[in-house]
mmCIF file with all atom_site columns, C-alpha atoms in Angstrom:
data_model
loop_
_atom_site.group_PDB
_atom_site.id
_atom_site.type_symbol
_atom_site.label_atom_id
_atom_site.label_alt_id
_atom_site.label_comp_id
_atom_site.label_asym_id
_atom_site.label_entity_id
_atom_site.label_seq_id
_atom_site.pdbx_PDB_ins_code
_atom_site.Cartn_x
_atom_site.Cartn_y
_atom_site.Cartn_z
_atom_site.occupancy
_atom_site.B_iso_or_equiv
_atom_site.pdbx_formal_charge
_atom_site.auth_seq_id
_atom_site.auth_comp_id
_atom_site.auth_asym_id
_atom_site.auth_atom_id
_atom_site.pdbx_PDB_model_num
ATOM 1   C CA . MET E 1 1   ? -74.100 19.582 -4.737 1.00 0.00 ? 1   MET E CA 1
ATOM 2   C CA . SER E 1 2   ? -75.560 17.160 -7.211 1.00 0.00 ? 2   SER E CA 1
ATOM 3   C CA . ARG E 1 3   ? -76.127 13.432 -6.978 1.00 0.00 ? 3   ARG E CA 1
ATOM 4   C CA . GLU E 1 4   ? -73.630 12.853 -9.798 1.00 0.00 ? 4   GLU E CA 1
ATOM 5   C CA . GLN E 1 5   ? -70.748 14.043 -7.578 1.00 0.00 ? 5   GLN E CA 1
ATOM 6   C CA . PHE E 1 6   ? -71.061 10.950 -5.385 1.00 0.00 ? 6   PHE E CA 1
ATOM 7   C CA . TRP E 1 7   ? -70.228 7.323  -6.025 1.00 0.00 ? 7   TRP E CA 1
ATOM 8   C CA . PHE E 1 8   ? -71.382 6.211  -2.574 1.00 0.00 ? 8   PHE E CA 1
ATOM 9   C CA . PHE E 1 9   ? -74.810 6.473  -0.970 1.00 0.00 ? 9   PHE E CA 1
ATOM 10  C CA . HIS E 1 10  ? -76.247 5.006  2.209  1.00 0.00 ? 10  HIS E CA 1
ATOM 11  C CA . PRO E 1 11  ? -80.037 4.667  2.609  1.00 0.00 ? 11  PRO E CA 1
ATOM 12  C CA . PHE E 1 12  ? -82.069 5.869  5.575  1.00 0.00 ? 12  PHE E CA 1
ATOM 13  C CA . ARG E 1 13  ? -85.741 6.149  6.387  1.00 0.00 ? 13  ARG E CA 1
ATOM 14  C CA . VAL E 1 14  ? -86.728 8.971  8.726  1.00 0.00 ? 14  VAL E CA 1
ATOM 15  C CA . ARG E 1 15  ? -88.037 7.490  11.955 1.00 0.00 ? 15  ARG E CA 1
ATOM 16  C CA . TYR E 1 16  ? -90.665 9.122  14.156 1.00 0.00 ? 16  TYR E CA 1
ATOM 17  C CA . SER E 1 17  ? -88.109 9.485  16.967 1.00 0.00 ? 17  SER E CA 1
ATOM 18  C CA . GLU E 1 18  ? -85.946 11.671 14.683 1.00 0.00 ? 18  GLU E CA 1
ATOM 19  C CA . ILE E 1 19  ? -88.496 14.431 14.076 1.00 0.00 ? 19  ILE E CA 1
ATOM 20  C CA . ASP E 1 20  ? -89.164 17.486 16.215 1.00 0.00 ? 20  ASP E CA 1
ATOM 21  C CA . GLY E 1 21  ? -92.333 19.379 17.124 1.00 0.00 ? 21  GLY E CA 1
ATOM 22  C CA . GLN E 1 22  ? -92.358 20.982 13.682 1.00 0.00 ? 22  GLN E CA 1
ATOM 23  C CA . GLY E 1 23  ? -92.500 17.556 12.037 1.00 0.00 ? 23  GLY E CA 1
ATOM 24  C CA . VAL E 1 24  ? -89.056 17.793 10.463 1.00 0.00 ? 24  VAL E CA 1
ATOM 25  C CA . VAL E 1 25  ? -85.844 15.936 11.269 1.00 0.00 ? 25  VAL E CA 1
ATOM 26  C CA . PHE E 1 26  ? -84.312 17.451 14.409 1.00 0.00 ? 26  PHE E CA 1
ATOM 27  C CA . ASN E 1 27  ? -81.000 19.119 13.586 1.00 0.00 ? 27  ASN E CA 1
ATOM 28  C CA . SER E 1 28  ? -78.663 16.822 15.550 1.00 0.00 ? 28  SER E CA 1
ATOM 29  C CA . HIS E 1 29  ? -79.811 13.749 13.614 1.00 0.00 ? 29  HIS E CA 1
ATOM 30  C CA . TYR E 1 30  ? -78.209 15.027 10.419 1.00 0.00 ? 30  TYR E CA 1
ATOM 31  C CA . LEU E 1 31  ? -74.772 14.556 12.000 1.00 0.00 ? 31  LEU E CA 1
ATOM 32  C CA . THR E 1 32  ? -75.725 10.973 12.836 1.00 0.00 ? 32  THR E CA 1
ATOM 33  C CA . TYR E 1 33  ? -76.794 10.405 9.225  1.00 0.00 ? 33  TYR E CA 1
ATOM 34  C CA . PHE E 1 34  ? -73.475 11.841 8.045  1.00 0.00 ? 34  PHE E CA 1
ATOM 35  C CA . ASP E 1 35  ? -71.339 9.893  10.520 1.00 0.00 ? 35  ASP E CA 1
ATOM 36  C CA . THR E 1 36  ? -73.088 6.604  9.739  1.00 0.00 ? 36  THR E CA 1
ATOM 37  C CA . THR E 1 37  ? -72.670 7.239  6.011  1.00 0.00 ? 37  THR E CA 1
ATOM 38  C CA . ILE E 1 38  ? -68.935 7.878  6.395  1.00 0.00 ? 38  ILE E CA 1
ATOM 39  C CA . THR E 1 39  ? -68.581 4.594  8.311  1.00 0.00 ? 39  THR E CA 1
ATOM 40  C CA . GLU E 1 40  ? -70.402 2.784  5.506  1.00 0.00 ? 40  GLU E CA 1
ATOM 41  C CA . TYR E 1 41  ? -68.287 4.616  2.899  1.00 0.00 ? 41  TYR E CA 1
ATOM 42  C CA . PHE E 1 42  ? -65.145 3.113  4.433  1.00 0.00 ? 42  PHE E CA 1
ATOM 43  C CA . ARG E 1 43  ? -66.822 -0.296 4.653  1.00 0.00 ? 43  ARG E CA 1
ATOM 44  C CA . ALA E 1 44  ? -67.633 -0.085 0.923  1.00 0.00 ? 44  ALA E CA 1
ATOM 45  C CA . LEU E 1 45  ? -63.933 0.608  0.273  1.00 0.00 ? 45  LEU E CA 1
ATOM 46  C CA . GLY E 1 46  ? -63.028 -2.516 2.241  1.00 0.00 ? 46  GLY E CA 1
ATOM 47  C CA . TYR E 1 47  ? -61.438 -0.564 5.091  1.00 0.00 ? 47  TYR E CA 1
ATOM 48  C CA . ASP E 1 48  ? -62.310 -1.593 8.648  1.00 0.00 ? 48  ASP E CA 1
ATOM 49  C CA . GLN E 1 49  ? -61.661 1.632  10.525 1.00 0.00 ? 49  GLN E CA 1
ATOM 50  C CA . TYR E 1 50  ? -62.525 0.140  13.900 1.00 0.00 ? 50  TYR E CA 1
ATOM 51  C CA . ALA E 1 51  ? -60.170 -2.843 13.569 1.00 0.00 ? 51  ALA E CA 1
ATOM 52  C CA . ASP E 1 52  ? -57.389 -0.667 12.160 1.00 0.00 ? 52  ASP E CA 1
ATOM 53  C CA . SER E 1 53  ? -57.602 1.796  15.046 1.00 0.00 ? 53  SER E CA 1
ATOM 54  C CA . ARG E 1 54  ? -57.501 -1.030 17.584 1.00 0.00 ? 54  ARG E CA 1
ATOM 55  C CA . HIS E 1 55  ? -54.419 -2.482 15.876 1.00 0.00 ? 55  HIS E CA 1
ATOM 56  C CA . THR E 1 56  ? -52.471 0.770  15.289 1.00 0.00 ? 56  THR E CA 1
ATOM 57  C CA . GLY E 1 57  ? -53.672 3.051  18.087 1.00 0.00 ? 57  GLY E CA 1
ATOM 58  C CA . ILE E 1 58  ? -54.387 5.693  15.449 1.00 0.00 ? 58  ILE E CA 1
ATOM 59  C CA . ASP E 1 59  ? -57.873 6.916  14.639 1.00 0.00 ? 59  ASP E CA 1
ATOM 60  C CA . PHE E 1 60  ? -59.697 9.948  13.321 1.00 0.00 ? 60  PHE E CA 1
ATOM 61  C CA . HIS E 1 61  ? -60.971 12.871 15.392 1.00 0.00 ? 61  HIS E CA 1
ATOM 62  C CA . ILE E 1 62  ? -63.592 15.123 13.898 1.00 0.00 ? 62  ILE E CA 1
ATOM 63  C CA . VAL E 1 63  ? -62.407 18.737 13.994 1.00 0.00 ? 63  VAL E CA 1
ATOM 64  C CA . LYS E 1 64  ? -65.105 20.399 11.909 1.00 0.00 ? 64  LYS E CA 1
ATOM 65  C CA . SER E 1 65  ? -68.706 19.696 10.987 1.00 0.00 ? 65  SER E CA 1
ATOM 66  C CA . LEU E 1 66  ? -70.916 21.912 8.900  1.00 0.00 ? 66  LEU E CA 1
ATOM 67  C CA . ILE E 1 67  ? -74.565 21.467 7.953  1.00 0.00 ? 67  ILE E CA 1
ATOM 68  C CA . GLU E 1 68  ? -76.501 23.580 5.485  1.00 0.00 ? 68  GLU E CA 1
ATOM 69  C CA . TYR E 1 69  ? -80.265 23.099 5.501  1.00 0.00 ? 69  TYR E CA 1
ATOM 70  C CA . LYS E 1 70  ? -81.781 23.717 2.086  1.00 0.00 ? 70  LYS E CA 1
ATOM 71  C CA . ALA E 1 71  ? -85.209 22.085 2.510  1.00 0.00 ? 71  ALA E CA 1
ATOM 72  C CA . PRO E 1 72  ? -87.109 20.287 5.274  1.00 0.00 ? 72  PRO E CA 1
ATOM 73  C CA . VAL E 1 73  ? -86.744 16.516 5.624  1.00 0.00 ? 73  VAL E CA 1
ATOM 74  C CA . LEU E 1 74  ? -89.949 14.874 6.870  1.00 0.00 ? 74  LEU E CA 1
ATOM 75  C CA . PHE E 1 75  ? -91.065 11.783 8.755  1.00 0.00 ? 75  PHE E CA 1
ATOM 76  C CA . ASP E 1 76  ? -91.042 8.491  6.834  1.00 0.00 ? 76  ASP E CA 1
ATOM 77  C CA . TRP E 1 77  ? -89.133 9.866  3.854  1.00 0.00 ? 77  TRP E CA 1
ATOM 78  C CA . GLU E 1 78  ? -86.652 7.488  2.305  1.00 0.00 ? 78  GLU E CA 1
ATOM 79  C CA . LEU E 1 79  ? -83.276 9.136  1.898  1.00 0.00 ? 79  LEU E CA 1
ATOM 80  C CA . ASP E 1 80  ? -79.991 8.569  0.107  1.00 0.00 ? 80  ASP E CA 1
ATOM 81  C CA . VAL E 1 81  ? -77.029 10.146 1.877  1.00 0.00 ? 81  VAL E CA 1
ATOM 82  C CA . GLY E 1 82  ? -74.006 10.666 -0.344 1.00 0.00 ? 82  GLY E CA 1
ATOM 83  C CA . ALA E 1 83  ? -70.421 10.874 0.873  1.00 0.00 ? 83  ALA E CA 1
ATOM 84  C CA . ARG E 1 84  ? -67.149 11.573 -0.868 1.00 0.00 ? 84  ARG E CA 1
ATOM 85  C CA . VAL E 1 85  ? -63.652 12.567 0.149  1.00 0.00 ? 85  VAL E CA 1
ATOM 86  C CA . ALA E 1 86  ? -63.167 16.011 -1.360 1.00 0.00 ? 86  ALA E CA 1
ATOM 87  C CA . ARG E 1 87  ? -59.603 16.625 -0.117 1.00 0.00 ? 87  ARG E CA 1
ATOM 88  C CA . ILE E 1 88  ? -56.797 14.784 1.598  1.00 0.00 ? 88  ILE E CA 1
ATOM 89  C CA . GLY E 1 89  ? -54.257 16.803 3.550  1.00 0.00 ? 89  GLY E CA 1
ATOM 90  C CA . ASN E 1 90  ? -51.156 15.573 5.344  1.00 0.00 ? 90  ASN E CA 1
ATOM 91  C CA . SER E 1 91  ? -53.196 14.313 8.301  1.00 0.00 ? 91  SER E CA 1
ATOM 92  C CA . SER E 1 92  ? -56.768 15.282 7.397  1.00 0.00 ? 92  SER E CA 1
ATOM 93  C CA . LEU E 1 93  ? -59.689 14.112 5.289  1.00 0.00 ? 93  LEU E CA 1
ATOM 94  C CA . ALA E 1 94  ? -62.411 16.521 4.196  1.00 0.00 ? 94  ALA E CA 1
ATOM 95  C CA . PHE E 1 95  ? -65.712 14.850 3.382  1.00 0.00 ? 95  PHE E CA 1
ATOM 96  C CA . GLU E 1 96  ? -68.517 16.395 1.377  1.00 0.00 ? 96  GLU E CA 1
ATOM 97  C CA . LEU E 1 97  ? -71.943 15.029 2.219  1.00 0.00 ? 97  LEU E CA 1
ATOM 98  C CA . ALA E 1 98  ? -75.436 15.498 0.850  1.00 0.00 ? 98  ALA E CA 1
ATOM 99  C CA . ILE E 1 99  ? -78.889 14.179 1.662  1.00 0.00 ? 99  ILE E CA 1
ATOM 100 C CA . PHE E 1 100 ? -81.278 13.452 -1.195 1.00 0.00 ? 100 PHE E CA 1
ATOM 101 C CA . ARG E 1 101 ? -84.791 12.105 -1.195 1.00 0.00 ? 101 ARG E CA 1
ATOM 102 C CA . LYS E 1 102 ? -84.646 8.533  -2.514 1.00 0.00 ? 102 LYS E CA 1
ATOM 103 C CA . GLY E 1 103 ? -84.300 8.790  -6.274 1.00 0.00 ? 103 GLY E CA 1
ATOM 104 C CA . GLY E 1 104 ? -84.209 12.601 -6.141 1.00 0.00 ? 104 GLY E CA 1
ATOM 105 C CA . ASN E 1 105 ? -81.562 14.860 -7.616 1.00 0.00 ? 105 ASN E CA 1
ATOM 106 C CA . GLU E 1 106 ? -81.916 17.943 -5.417 1.00 0.00 ? 106 GLU E CA 1
ATOM 107 C CA . ALA E 1 107 ? -79.822 18.062 -2.242 1.00 0.00 ? 107 ALA E CA 1
ATOM 108 C CA . LEU E 1 108 ? -82.059 18.756 0.743  1.00 0.00 ? 108 LEU E CA 1
ATOM 109 C CA . VAL E 1 109 ? -79.160 19.087 3.171  1.00 0.00 ? 109 VAL E CA 1
ATOM 110 C CA . THR E 1 110 ? -75.429 19.411 2.516  1.00 0.00 ? 110 THR E CA 1
ATOM 111 C CA . GLY E 1 111 ? -72.502 19.136 4.838  1.00 0.00 ? 111 GLY E CA 1
ATOM 112 C CA . GLU E 1 112 ? -68.811 18.953 5.386  1.00 0.00 ? 112 GLU E CA 1
ATOM 113 C CA . ALA E 1 113 ? -66.863 16.931 7.933  1.00 0.00 ? 113 ALA E CA 1
ATOM 114 C CA . VAL E 1 114 ? -63.123 17.278 8.492  1.00 0.00 ? 114 VAL E CA 1
ATOM 115 C CA . TRP E 1 115 ? -61.321 14.452 10.240 1.00 0.00 ? 115 TRP E CA 1
ATOM 116 C CA . VAL E 1 116 ? -57.739 14.437 11.496 1.00 0.00 ? 116 VAL E CA 1
ATOM 117 C CA . TYR E 1 117 ? -55.753 11.193 11.762 1.00 0.00 ? 117 TYR E CA 1
ATOM 118 C CA . THR E 1 118 ? -54.551 11.156 15.349 1.00 0.00 ? 118 THR E CA 1
ATOM 119 C CA . ASP E 1 119 ? -52.370 9.081  17.634 1.00 0.00 ? 119 ASP E CA 1
ATOM 120 C CA . GLN E 1 120 ? -54.788 8.047  20.370 1.00 0.00 ? 120 GLN E CA 1
ATOM 121 C CA . LYS E 1 121 ? -52.195 8.224  23.165 1.00 0.00 ? 121 LYS E CA 1
ATOM 122 C CA . SER E 1 122 ? -50.764 11.661 22.406 1.00 0.00 ? 122 SER E CA 1
ATOM 123 C CA . HIS E 1 123 ? -53.844 13.046 20.611 1.00 0.00 ? 123 HIS E CA 1
ATOM 124 C CA . ARG E 1 124 ? -51.468 14.578 18.072 1.00 0.00 ? 124 ARG E CA 1
ATOM 125 C CA . PRO E 1 125 ? -51.974 14.427 14.295 1.00 0.00 ? 125 PRO E CA 1
ATOM 126 C CA . VAL E 1 126 ? -50.054 11.843 12.288 1.00 0.00 ? 126 VAL E CA 1
ATOM 127 C CA . PRO E 1 127 ? -49.718 11.564 8.496  1.00 0.00 ? 127 PRO E CA 1
ATOM 128 C CA . ILE E 1 128 ? -52.345 9.596  6.619  1.00 0.00 ? 128 ILE E CA 1
ATOM 129 C CA . PRO E 1 129 ? -50.548 6.533  5.215  1.00 0.00 ? 129 PRO E CA 1
ATOM 130 C CA . LYS E 1 130 ? -50.064 6.072  1.490  1.00 0.00 ? 130 LYS E CA 1
ATOM 131 C CA . SER E 1 131 ? -52.060 2.830  1.606  1.00 0.00 ? 131 SER E CA 1
ATOM 132 C CA . MET E 1 132 ? -55.148 4.715  2.829  1.00 0.00 ? 132 MET E CA 1
ATOM 133 C CA . ARG E 1 133 ? -54.641 7.495  0.284  1.00 0.00 ? 133 ARG E CA 1
ATOM 134 C CA . ASP E 1 134 ? -54.350 4.926  -2.505 1.00 0.00 ? 134 ASP E CA 1
ATOM 135 C CA . LEU E 1 135 ? -57.468 3.086  -1.324 1.00 0.00 ? 135 LEU E CA 1
ATOM 136 C CA . ILE E 1 136 ? -59.540 6.280  -1.299 1.00 0.00 ? 136 ILE E CA 1
ATOM 137 C CA . ALA E 1 137 ? -58.155 7.293  -4.730 1.00 0.00 ? 137 ALA E CA 1
ATOM 138 C CA . THR E 1 138 ? -59.495 4.055  -6.242 1.00 0.00 ? 138 THR E CA 1
ATOM 139 C CA . ARG E 1 139 ? -62.965 5.645  -6.057 1.00 0.00 ? 139 ARG E CA 1
ATOM 140 C CA . GLU E 1 140 ? -62.176 9.358  -5.791 1.00 0.00 ? 140 GLU E CA 1
ATOM 141 C CA . ARG E 1 141 ? -60.487 9.938  -9.145 1.00 0.00 ? 141 ARG E CA 1
ATOM 142 C CA . HIS E 1 142 ? -60.172 13.687 -8.558 1.00 0.00 ? 142 HIS E CA 1
ATOM 143 C CA . LEU E 1 143 ? -57.591 12.913 -5.848 1.00 0.00 ? 143 LEU E CA 1
ATOM 144 C CA . VAL E 1 144 ? -55.219 10.981 -8.138 1.00 0.00 ? 144 VAL E CA 1
#
């Protein structure tokens, strides 16, 4: 994945509490970076996921997460985490994610997260509404 594939980035700085005994970011923190970036992605689109889920009773469940480590990420590095919606299914969103050193072009870590839009009472999938599809398509031209 290249930086040019993403319109949205969220910055992070690796904190001491996020590294392991080898001096690199501990593996579970990458999912936190990805999840936070997806939240900020929606905020940048003007979509308040939290308020919408409280109003409708429908929210996303993560059903798949994948991380591919290409290079170590070290303490105090400044990072740009990119997120984009790669695919929209009937009830699912597939995100592609990548972590770059601030200003860098080489992905250090890549990932995928698949979310399913789900009724929170029945825990069954429901279709993603056209309004959400249209909002995402305003920035993800490949989905038009």
